[in-house]
Amino acid sequence: MNYKGYIFRLFFRILLLVSAILVLSYTIYNDEITYTVITSVVILYLIVNTYTFVKRRFVAMDDFFEAVKYRDFSRWFPEDRGPKDIRFLYTGFNEINRTIKEINSQNQAQYVYLQKILEMVDIGIIAYNLETGNVLWTNDSFGEILDMPSFKNIRFVESRKPKLFNTIFETYHREPNSISIALQNESIKILISDTIFQVDDDAFKLIVIQDIDNTLNKNESESWKKLLSVMTHEIMNSITPISSLADTLQYNLQLAIEKPDENTLELDDINSGIKTIKNRSEGLLKFAKTYRSLSKVTQLNLQRVRVSELFNNIQLLMEPSIKVKNIDIEFKITGSKLELDIDTHLIEQVLINLILNAVDACKHKDNAEIKVLAAQNPNRDIVLKVYDNGSGIPEEILENIFVPFFTSKATGSGIGLSLCKQIMLLHKGKIMVKSSEGEGSVFSLVF
């Protein structure tokens, strides 16, 4: 609307100027000197007025573009004074400045937010100019992993540690690569990857490194803590009653030896006590054997197997005994010719274990059913699922079911699901569970 008003006023001035020139021509032709002078003055006024009218708009625009050039978006143009068309123009300029300041503020907040996140992670990150070596951005973890102080240019590393500089900055690692680097007091293994990106005419390199040893040590430490906690609990459960019963038997024998007339030795009690010690010792021995079986699976005998063939073998083996317990079991494959590169013996062991757990969960359920399903998901992963509508798993123990020797069953060893998880990890797959207490569970094997 402002643009149309400006064009109209400019056109009106040009029309007046053209009309005045025609009148001037007419007065000169009729030799009317007085009117000629008056018309000339009017023409001069119109020229100056039109020039001023056009110039002030271009001056305002030039001021705005000058501010944009120097990124001065804090400038405020007066909206309450001056000609109407200029006030409209200033209002538009101020709105643009407000919008740009808001965008800059949001970008700044996002940058600070991202920077804080990257500073908190224990992965080293650096981005630098490939030509000049100037560091665009880096986090503290990068210097900590490489045992280097903060630096502004990568040539600082070259002057201090040329071999490290060549390994980290000069060698390209398009795919994540595990390498060993020598620091002052030790040699550590890191995972490194990099990429090159372009910003305007400058090329930058982004390098990401992670201390594998430190990460593995943390994970291993946590795993050992959890494993030792469960093992200690199991061992103490067996040793405490053995020790207590042995003390009691020894005390009774000592009394019988010292004062045989006052203390009669009951052979049945001794026999019963020794039998109990024997049973608990056998339980402890069984516990040690299950631990050995858990640590024994270390390598695979891989072969290409059709899922339909795998399911047929399991169905022939498991279906008769499950049907006897009035539990329906169904095997279903979605998609034809699904194949897996697996160790058939071990994966059959996993499926059998999951199905037996499902049978145990359904034993007190009416209309109990188990489904063993196979399908390929959108990520091209092949997923085998064992579903049951049994008792489900309580939420408070769900996160511990894969911990070695953890069990909620009175007669369980706590080895089955741990072994399943280890077998899946060896296959570079994973095992997941979803369960609702009272509604059932779904165990998924993702290859």
GROMACS .gro file of C-alpha atoms in nm:
model
  447
    1MET     CA    1   0.000   0.000   0.000
    2ASN     CA    2   0.287   0.235   0.089
    3TYR     CA    3   0.457   0.145  -0.240
    4LYS     CA    4   0.145   0.236  -0.442
    5GLY     CA    5   0.110   0.571  -0.259
    6TYR     CA    6   0.473   0.654  -0.332
    7ILE     CA    7   0.431   0.575  -0.704
    8PHE     CA    8   0.113   0.785  -0.719
    9ARG     CA    9   0.283   1.088  -0.558
   10LEU     CA   10   0.588   1.054  -0.781
   11PHE     CA   11   0.367   1.020  -1.092
   12PHE     CA   12   0.166   1.327  -0.983
   13ARG     CA   13   0.485   1.536  -0.950
   14ILE     CA   14   0.611   1.422  -1.290
   15LEU     CA   15   0.271   1.508  -1.442
   16LEU     CA   16   0.283   1.858  -1.288
   17LEU     CA   17   0.639   1.904  -1.416
   18VAL     CA   18   0.544   1.799  -1.770
   19SER     CA   19   0.238   2.030  -1.762
   20ALA     CA   20   0.453   2.323  -1.640
   21ILE     CA   21   0.703   2.262  -1.922
   22LEU     CA   22   0.417   2.268  -2.177
   23VAL     CA   23   0.288   2.595  -2.028
   24LEU     CA   24   0.640   2.741  -2.043
   25SER     CA   25   0.663   2.646  -2.410
   26TYR     CA   26   0.328   2.812  -2.476
   27THR     CA   27   0.427   3.140  -2.298
   28ILE     CA   28   0.760   3.154  -2.480
   29TYR     CA   29   0.582   3.097  -2.811
   30ASN     CA   30   0.333   3.383  -2.741
   31ASP     CA   31   0.610   3.605  -2.605
   32GLU     CA   32   0.447   3.647  -2.262
   33ILE     CA   33   0.747   3.734  -2.054
   34THR     CA   34   0.570   3.767  -1.717
   35TYR     CA   35   0.406   3.425  -1.740
   36THR     CA   36   0.730   3.278  -1.873
   37VAL     CA   37   0.919   3.389  -1.559
   38ILE     CA   38   0.643   3.268  -1.328
   39THR     CA   39   0.626   2.930  -1.506
   40SER     CA   40   1.006   2.893  -1.493
   41VAL     CA   41   1.003   2.947  -1.118
   42VAL     CA   42   0.725   2.689  -1.082
   43ILE     CA   43   0.924   2.439  -1.294
   44LEU     CA   44   1.237   2.498  -1.085
   45TYR     CA   45   1.035   2.440  -0.765
   46LEU     CA   46   0.884   2.120  -0.905
   47ILE     CA   47   1.229   1.989  -1.006
   48VAL     CA   48   1.374   2.059  -0.660
   49ASN     CA   49   1.064   1.913  -0.489
   50THR     CA   50   1.071   1.594  -0.703
   51TYR     CA   51   1.446   1.552  -0.647
   52THR     CA   52   1.404   1.594  -0.270
   53PHE     CA   53   1.107   1.355  -0.270
   54VAL     CA   54   1.305   1.080  -0.448
   55LYS     CA   55   1.632   1.149  -0.266
   56ARG     CA   56   1.496   1.123   0.089
   57ARG     CA   57   1.363   0.774   0.018
   58PHE     CA   58   1.694   0.659  -0.127
   59VAL     CA   59   1.884   0.819   0.163
   60ALA     CA   60   1.665   0.627   0.409
   61MET     CA   61   1.723   0.303   0.217
   62ASP     CA   62   2.096   0.374   0.195
   63ASP     CA   63   2.111   0.423   0.574
   64PHE     CA   64   1.934   0.091   0.627
   65PHE     CA   65   2.158  -0.098   0.384
   66GLU     CA   66   2.465   0.058   0.548
   67ALA     CA   67   2.343  -0.073   0.885
   68VAL     CA   68   2.285  -0.418   0.732
   69LYS     CA   69   2.632  -0.413   0.579
   70TYR     CA   70   2.791  -0.361   0.920
   71ARG     CA   71   2.535  -0.588   1.093
   72ASP     CA   72   2.409  -0.299   1.306
   73PHE     CA   73   2.059  -0.421   1.380
   74SER     CA   74   2.034  -0.212   1.696
   75ARG     CA   75   1.959   0.107   1.501
   76TRP     CA   76   1.610   0.250   1.549
   77PHE     CA   77   1.442   0.457   1.275
   78PRO     CA   78   1.192   0.727   1.391
   79GLU     CA   79   0.838   0.625   1.308
   80ASP     CA   80   0.661   0.932   1.451
   81ARG     CA   81   0.805   1.215   1.244
   82GLY     CA   82   0.881   1.304   0.884
   83PRO     CA   83   0.676   1.249   0.568
   84LYS     CA   84   0.418   0.972   0.576
   85ASP     CA   85   0.587   0.753   0.311
   86ILE     CA   86   0.922   0.775   0.498
   87ARG     CA   87   0.750   0.686   0.830
   88PHE     CA   88   0.602   0.379   0.662
   89LEU     CA   89   0.950   0.290   0.533
   90TYR     CA   90   1.104   0.334   0.879
   91THR     CA   91   0.834   0.114   1.031
   92GLY     CA   92   0.927  -0.164   0.784
   93PHE     CA   93   1.301  -0.121   0.860
   94ASN     CA   94   1.238  -0.142   1.235
   95GLU     CA   95   1.028  -0.456   1.190
   96ILE     CA   96   1.310  -0.618   0.991
   97ASN     CA   97   1.561  -0.523   1.262
   98ARG     CA   98   1.336  -0.669   1.532
   99THR     CA   99   1.296  -0.995   1.339
  100ILE     CA  100   1.670  -1.027   1.273
  101LYS     CA  101   1.752  -0.955   1.639
  102GLU     CA  102   1.505  -1.223   1.749
  103ILE     CA  103   1.658  -1.474   1.504
  104ASN     CA  104   2.009  -1.385   1.624
  105SER     CA  105   1.899  -1.420   1.985
  106GLN     CA  106   1.747  -1.763   1.916
  107ASN     CA  107   2.057  -1.874   1.724
  108GLN     CA  108   2.280  -1.750   2.006
  109ALA     CA  109   2.074  -1.939   2.262
  110GLN     CA  110   2.086  -2.256   2.050
  111TYR     CA  111   2.463  -2.213   2.005
  112VAL     CA  112   2.519  -2.172   2.380
  113TYR     CA  113   2.289  -2.470   2.447
  114LEU     CA  114   2.474  -2.688   2.196
  115GLN     CA  115   2.809  -2.569   2.326
  116LYS     CA  116   2.720  -2.660   2.683
  117ILE     CA  117   2.605  -3.005   2.575
  118LEU     CA  118   2.927  -3.069   2.378
  119GLU     CA  119   3.135  -2.947   2.671
  120MET     CA  120   2.964  -3.195   2.904
  121VAL     CA  121   3.021  -3.508   2.694
  122ASP     CA  122   3.337  -3.715   2.747
  123ILE     CA  123   3.398  -3.736   2.371
  124GLY     CA  124   3.667  -3.505   2.230
  125ILE     CA  125   3.553  -3.277   1.945
  126ILE     CA  126   3.749  -3.022   1.742
  127ALA     CA  127   3.678  -2.828   1.421
  128TYR     CA  128   3.953  -2.628   1.249
  129ASN     CA  129   4.030  -2.447   0.924
  130LEU     CA  130   4.213  -2.682   0.688
  131GLU     CA  131   4.418  -2.404   0.529
  132THR     CA  132   4.516  -2.188   0.827
  133GLY     CA  133   4.488  -2.448   1.104
  134ASN     CA  134   4.292  -2.203   1.322
  135VAL     CA  135   4.059  -2.381   1.563
  136LEU     CA  136   3.694  -2.298   1.500
  137TRP     CA  137   3.567  -2.479   1.809
  138THR     CA  138   3.681  -2.748   2.051
  139ASN     CA  139   3.568  -2.888   2.386
  140ASP     CA  140   3.768  -2.959   2.701
  141SER     CA  141   3.747  -3.336   2.654
  142PHE     CA  142   3.961  -3.317   2.338
  143GLY     CA  143   4.254  -3.167   2.526
  144GLU     CA  144   4.205  -3.397   2.825
  145ILE     CA  145   4.212  -3.714   2.612
  146LEU     CA  146   4.528  -3.601   2.429
  147ASP     CA  147   4.682  -3.456   2.748
  148MET     CA  148   4.719  -3.115   2.581
  149PRO     CA  149   4.647  -2.761   2.706
  150SER     CA  150   4.399  -2.539   2.521
  151PHE     CA  151   4.529  -2.413   2.184
  152LYS     CA  152   4.406  -2.180   1.908
  153ASN     CA  153   4.593  -2.337   1.616
  154ILE     CA  154   4.672  -2.704   1.547
  155ARG     CA  155   5.034  -2.612   1.469
  156PHE     CA  156   5.079  -2.592   1.846
  157VAL     CA  157   5.033  -2.970   1.860
  158GLU     CA  158   5.272  -3.016   1.567
  159SER     CA  159   5.546  -2.828   1.752
  160ARG     CA  160   5.491  -3.025   2.073
  161LYS     CA  161   5.404  -3.375   1.951
  162PRO     CA  162   5.474  -3.424   1.578
  163LYS     CA  163   5.385  -3.795   1.576
  164LEU     CA  164   5.054  -3.734   1.753
  165PHE     CA  165   4.983  -3.444   1.515
  166ASN     CA  166   5.035  -3.668   1.213
  167THR     CA  167   4.812  -3.941   1.357
  168ILE     CA  168   4.526  -3.714   1.461
  169PHE     CA  169   4.530  -3.421   1.217
  170GLU     CA  170   4.714  -3.536   0.904
  171THR     CA  171   4.574  -3.888   0.867
  172TYR     CA  172   4.217  -3.917   0.740
  173HIS     CA  173   3.972  -4.148   0.915
  174ARG     CA  174   3.659  -4.154   0.699
  175GLU     CA  175   3.516  -4.446   0.898
  176PRO     CA  176   3.543  -4.479   1.278
  177ASN     CA  177   3.883  -4.634   1.340
  178SER     CA  178   4.043  -4.772   1.655
  179ILE     CA  179   4.403  -4.660   1.700
  180SER     CA  180   4.662  -4.649   1.978
  181ILE     CA  181   4.838  -4.323   2.064
  182ALA     CA  182   5.136  -4.271   2.291
  183LEU     CA  183   5.106  -4.003   2.556
  184GLN     CA  184   5.360  -3.902   2.818
  185ASN     CA  185   5.317  -4.185   3.065
  186GLU     CA  186   5.103  -4.438   2.881
  187SER     CA  187   4.960  -4.563   2.556
  188ILE     CA  188   4.584  -4.541   2.517
  189LYS     CA  189   4.342  -4.671   2.257
  190ILE     CA  190   4.101  -4.423   2.103
  191LEU     CA  191   3.818  -4.438   1.851
  192ILE     CA  192   3.861  -4.163   1.591
  193SER     CA  193   3.659  -4.040   1.294
  194ASP     CA  194   3.661  -3.719   1.092
  195THR     CA  195   3.480  -3.537   0.815
  196ILE     CA  196   3.536  -3.226   0.602
  197PHE     CA  197   3.272  -2.957   0.557
  198GLN     CA  198   3.255  -2.629   0.367
  199VAL     CA  199   3.151  -2.288   0.504
  200ASP     CA  200   3.147  -2.025   0.228
  201ASP     CA  201   3.493  -2.046   0.069
  202ASP     CA  202   3.665  -2.208   0.368
  203ALA     CA  203   3.709  -2.581   0.424
  204PHE     CA  204   3.697  -2.715   0.778
  205LYS     CA  205   3.777  -3.054   0.930
  206LEU     CA  206   3.577  -3.198   1.218
  207ILE     CA  207   3.750  -3.464   1.431
  208VAL     CA  208   3.580  -3.675   1.699
  209ILE     CA  209   3.780  -3.895   1.938
  210GLN     CA  210   3.679  -4.119   2.229
  211ASP     CA  211   3.895  -4.285   2.490
  212ILE     CA  212   3.797  -4.651   2.442
  213ASP     CA  213   4.005  -4.777   2.735
  214ASN     CA  214   3.842  -4.536   2.979
  215THR     CA  215   3.491  -4.616   2.853
  216LEU     CA  216   3.552  -4.989   2.862
  217ASN     CA  217   3.704  -4.968   3.208
  218LYS     CA  218   3.398  -4.781   3.338
  219ASN     CA  219   3.156  -5.027   3.181
  220GLU     CA  220   3.363  -5.324   3.294
  221SER     CA  221   3.383  -5.185   3.647
  222GLU     CA  222   3.006  -5.139   3.665
  223SER     CA  223   2.948  -5.488   3.524
  224TRP     CA  224   3.186  -5.642   3.774
  225LYS     CA  225   3.021  -5.457   4.062
  226LYS     CA  226   2.680  -5.587   3.959
  227LEU     CA  227   2.811  -5.938   3.894
  228LEU     CA  228   3.004  -5.956   4.222
  229SER     CA  229   2.702  -5.826   4.411
  230VAL     CA  230   2.484  -6.109   4.277
  231MET     CA  231   2.758  -6.372   4.316
  232THR     CA  232   2.827  -6.262   4.674
  233HIS     CA  233   2.459  -6.285   4.755
  234GLU     CA  234   2.432  -6.637   4.608
  235ILE     CA  235   2.750  -6.762   4.774
  236MET     CA  236   2.654  -6.617   5.112
  237ASN     CA  237   2.313  -6.781   5.085
  238SER     CA  238   2.489  -7.117   5.055
  239ILE     CA  239   2.781  -7.067   5.293
  240THR     CA  240   2.596  -6.905   5.587
  241PRO     CA  241   2.370  -7.204   5.668
  242ILE     CA  242   2.661  -7.445   5.607
  243SER     CA  243   2.881  -7.254   5.853
  244SER     CA  244   2.600  -7.221   6.109
  245LEU     CA  245   2.508  -7.591   6.089
  246ALA     CA  246   2.873  -7.699   6.105
  247ASP     CA  247   2.919  -7.490   6.423
  248THR     CA  248   2.614  -7.654   6.580
  249LEU     CA  249   2.731  -8.008   6.492
  250GLN     CA  250   3.081  -7.934   6.619
  251TYR     CA  251   2.942  -7.797   6.945
  252ASN     CA  252   2.723  -8.106   7.001
  253LEU     CA  253   3.014  -8.340   6.923
  254GLN     CA  254   3.241  -8.148   7.158
  255LEU     CA  255   2.988  -8.179   7.442
  256ALA     CA  256   2.945  -8.553   7.371
  257ILE     CA  257   3.322  -8.604   7.382
  258GLU     CA  258   3.380  -8.401   7.696
  259LYS     CA  259   3.072  -8.519   7.892
  260PRO     CA  260   2.946  -8.840   7.731
  261ASP     CA  261   2.725  -8.925   8.028
  262GLU     CA  262   2.534  -8.598   8.024
  263ASN     CA  263   2.512  -8.546   7.643
  264THR     CA  264   2.382  -8.824   7.426
  265LEU     CA  265   2.496  -8.809   7.066
  266GLU     CA  266   2.197  -8.838   6.831
  267LEU     CA  267   2.323  -9.007   6.515
  268ASP     CA  268   2.005  -8.915   6.326
  269ASP     CA  269   2.063  -8.546   6.397
  270ILE     CA  270   2.425  -8.572   6.284
  271ASN     CA  271   2.321  -8.758   5.970
  272SER     CA  272   2.053  -8.501   5.896
  273GLY     CA  273   2.297  -8.214   5.948
  274ILE     CA  274   2.565  -8.371   5.727
  275LYS     CA  275   2.301  -8.438   5.462
  276THR     CA  276   2.197  -8.072   5.470
  277ILE     CA  277   2.559  -7.958   5.440
  278LYS     CA  278   2.602  -8.196   5.145
  279ASN     CA  279   2.293  -8.055   4.969
  280ARG     CA  280   2.398  -7.695   5.018
  281SER     CA  281   2.753  -7.780   4.901
  282GLU     CA  282   2.609  -7.939   4.588
  283GLY     CA  283   2.404  -7.623   4.533
  284LEU     CA  284   2.721  -7.416   4.558
  285LEU     CA  285   2.896  -7.652   4.316
  286LYS     CA  286   2.603  -7.619   4.073
  287PHE     CA  287   2.631  -7.242   4.100
  288ALA     CA  288   3.001  -7.262   4.003
  289LYS     CA  289   2.916  -7.488   3.707
  290THR     CA  290   2.652  -7.245   3.579
  291TYR     CA  291   2.905  -6.962   3.597
  292ARG     CA  292   3.148  -7.173   3.395
  293SER     CA  293   2.880  -7.240   3.131
  294LEU     CA  294   2.813  -6.867   3.110
  295SER     CA  295   3.176  -6.786   3.037
  296LYS     CA  296   3.226  -7.078   2.797
  297VAL     CA  297   3.035  -6.930   2.498
  298THR     CA  298   3.301  -6.722   2.323
  299GLN     CA  299   3.289  -6.806   1.952
  300LEU     CA  300   3.032  -6.882   1.683
  301ASN     CA  301   2.989  -7.137   1.408
  302LEU     CA  302   2.796  -6.918   1.163
  303GLN     CA  303   2.589  -7.051   0.874
  304ARG     CA  304   2.309  -6.917   0.654
  305VAL     CA  305   1.977  -7.052   0.788
  306ARG     CA  306   1.619  -6.993   0.679
  307VAL     CA  307   1.398  -6.869   0.961
  308SER     CA  308   1.127  -7.113   0.851
  309GLU     CA  309   1.370  -7.403   0.898
  310LEU     CA  310   1.474  -7.272   1.240
  311PHE     CA  311   1.110  -7.242   1.348
  312ASN     CA  312   1.024  -7.591   1.219
  313ASN     CA  313   1.299  -7.745   1.431
  314ILE     CA  314   1.184  -7.560   1.743
  315GLN     CA  315   0.818  -7.645   1.676
  316LEU     CA  316   0.886  -8.018   1.639
  317LEU     CA  317   1.084  -8.015   1.961
  318MET     CA  318   0.864  -7.797   2.183
  319GLU     CA  319   0.503  -7.818   2.063
  320PRO     CA  320   0.406  -8.165   2.200
  321SER     CA  321   0.513  -8.093   2.559
  322ILE     CA  322   0.353  -7.747   2.554
  323LYS     CA  323   0.019  -7.871   2.415
  324VAL     CA  324   0.000  -8.122   2.703
  325LYS     CA  325  -0.004  -7.826   2.944
  326ASN     CA  326  -0.309  -7.676   2.764
  327ILE     CA  327  -0.106  -7.387   2.627
  328ASP     CA  328  -0.153  -7.286   2.263
  329ILE     CA  329   0.168  -7.212   2.071
  330GLU     CA  330   0.183  -7.053   1.726
  331PHE     CA  331   0.478  -7.000   1.491
  332LYS     CA  332   0.434  -6.727   1.229
  333ILE     CA  333   0.668  -6.567   0.974
  334THR     CA  334   0.583  -6.236   0.804
  335GLY     CA  335   0.764  -6.208   0.472
  336SER     CA  336   0.898  -6.489   0.261
  337LYS     CA  337   1.246  -6.636   0.259
  338LEU     CA  338   1.383  -6.462   0.567
  339GLU     CA  339   1.740  -6.581   0.627
  340LEU     CA  340   1.993  -6.530   0.907
  341ASP     CA  341   2.368  -6.583   0.944
  342ILE     CA  342   2.369  -6.748   1.286
  343ASP     CA  343   2.505  -7.026   1.500
  344THR     CA  344   2.196  -7.247   1.478
  345HIS     CA  345   2.268  -7.443   1.795
  346LEU     CA  346   2.305  -7.131   2.007
  347ILE     CA  347   2.005  -6.944   1.866
  348GLU     CA  348   1.790  -7.255   1.911
  349GLN     CA  349   1.909  -7.257   2.272
  350VAL     CA  350   1.801  -6.893   2.309
  351LEU     CA  351   1.456  -6.957   2.161
  352ILE     CA  352   1.402  -7.270   2.370
  353ASN     CA  353   1.498  -7.077   2.684
  354LEU     CA  354   1.255  -6.793   2.603
  355ILE     CA  355   0.973  -7.038   2.520
  356LEU     CA  356   1.027  -7.231   2.844
  357ASN     CA  357   1.015  -6.902   3.038
  358ALA     CA  358   0.691  -6.817   2.856
  359VAL     CA  359   0.547  -7.160   2.949
  360ASP     CA  360   0.640  -7.098   3.312
  361ALA     CA  361   0.473  -6.754   3.300
  362CYS     CA  362   0.150  -6.903   3.153
  363LYS     CA  363   0.114  -7.206   3.380
  364HIS     CA  364  -0.164  -7.051   3.595
  365LYS     CA  365  -0.330  -6.861   3.308
  366ASP     CA  366  -0.661  -6.954   3.144
  367ASN     CA  367  -0.656  -6.947   2.763
  368ALA     CA  368  -0.278  -6.930   2.776
  369GLU     CA  369  -0.101  -6.873   2.446
  370ILE     CA  370   0.251  -6.832   2.319
  371LYS     CA  371   0.343  -6.683   1.981
  372VAL     CA  372   0.681  -6.711   1.813
  373LEU     CA  373   0.697  -6.450   1.536
  374ALA     CA  374   0.949  -6.342   1.272
  375ALA     CA  375   0.945  -6.032   1.052
  376GLN     CA  376   1.171  -5.772   0.892
  377ASN     CA  377   1.132  -5.417   1.026
  378PRO     CA  378   1.167  -5.092   0.821
  379ASN     CA  379   1.538  -5.074   0.915
  380ARG     CA  380   1.592  -5.409   0.736
  381ASP     CA  381   1.662  -5.579   1.071
  382ILE     CA  382   1.518  -5.927   1.116
  383VAL     CA  383   1.331  -5.955   1.446
  384LEU     CA  384   1.227  -6.279   1.619
  385LYS     CA  385   0.969  -6.234   1.896
  386VAL     CA  386   0.847  -6.467   2.170
  387TYR     CA  387   0.514  -6.344   2.304
  388ASP     CA  388   0.310  -6.475   2.595
  389ASN     CA  389  -0.003  -6.361   2.778
  390GLY     CA  390   0.120  -6.487   3.113
  391SER     CA  391   0.192  -6.326   3.448
  392GLY     CA  392   0.438  -6.067   3.318
  393ILE     CA  393   0.749  -5.935   3.491
  394PRO     CA  394   0.728  -5.693   3.786
  395GLU     CA  395   0.863  -5.350   3.693
  396GLU     CA  396   1.099  -5.338   3.989
  397ILE     CA  397   1.299  -5.640   3.866
  398LEU     CA  398   1.268  -5.582   3.490
  399GLU     CA  399   1.606  -5.410   3.457
  400ASN     CA  400   1.785  -5.693   3.641
  401ILE     CA  401   1.658  -5.996   3.448
  402PHE     CA  402   1.969  -6.012   3.226
  403VAL     CA  403   2.212  -5.985   3.519
  404PRO     CA  404   2.399  -6.315   3.571
  405PHE     CA  405   2.258  -6.530   3.855
  406PHE     CA  406   1.966  -6.295   3.919
  407THR     CA  407   1.641  -6.489   3.941
  408SER     CA  408   1.293  -6.444   4.084
  409LYS     CA  409   1.221  -6.820   4.070
  410ALA     CA  410   1.267  -7.043   4.370
  411THR     CA  411   1.446  -7.309   4.162
  412GLY     CA  412   1.607  -7.082   3.901
  413SER     CA  413   1.981  -7.042   3.849
  414GLY     CA  414   1.962  -6.694   3.696
  415ILE     CA  415   2.176  -6.809   3.407
  416GLY     CA  416   1.926  -6.847   3.120
  417LEU     CA  417   1.857  -6.488   3.017
  418SER     CA  418   2.220  -6.388   3.083
  419LEU     CA  419   2.331  -6.659   2.844
  420CYS     CA  420   2.070  -6.546   2.588
  421LYS     CA  421   2.206  -6.191   2.604
  422GLN     CA  422   2.566  -6.304   2.564
  423ILE     CA  423   2.475  -6.518   2.260
  424MET     CA  424   2.292  -6.223   2.099
  425LEU     CA  425   2.589  -5.992   2.163
  426LEU     CA  426   2.819  -6.245   1.995
  427HIS     CA  427   2.584  -6.230   1.694
  428LYS     CA  428   2.613  -5.847   1.700
  429GLY     CA  429   2.243  -5.838   1.777
  430LYS     CA  430   2.041  -5.746   2.084
  431ILE     CA  431   1.766  -5.883   2.303
  432MET     CA  432   1.489  -5.656   2.429
  433VAL     CA  433   1.189  -5.707   2.654
  434LYS     CA  434   0.854  -5.540   2.705
  435SER     CA  435   0.636  -5.663   2.987
  436SER     CA  436   0.325  -5.565   3.182
  437GLU     CA  437   0.257  -5.741   3.509
  438GLY     CA  438  -0.055  -5.952   3.474
  439GLU     CA  439  -0.074  -5.907   3.095
  440GLY     CA  440   0.231  -6.083   2.953
  441SER     CA  441   0.573  -6.029   2.801
  442VAL     CA  442   0.740  -5.995   2.460
  443PHE     CA  443   1.107  -6.082   2.415
  444SER     CA  444   1.259  -5.955   2.087
  445LEU     CA  445   1.576  -6.085   1.923
  446VAL     CA  446   1.702  -5.821   1.678
  447PHE     CA  447   1.954  -5.928   1.412
   0.00000   0.00000   0.00000
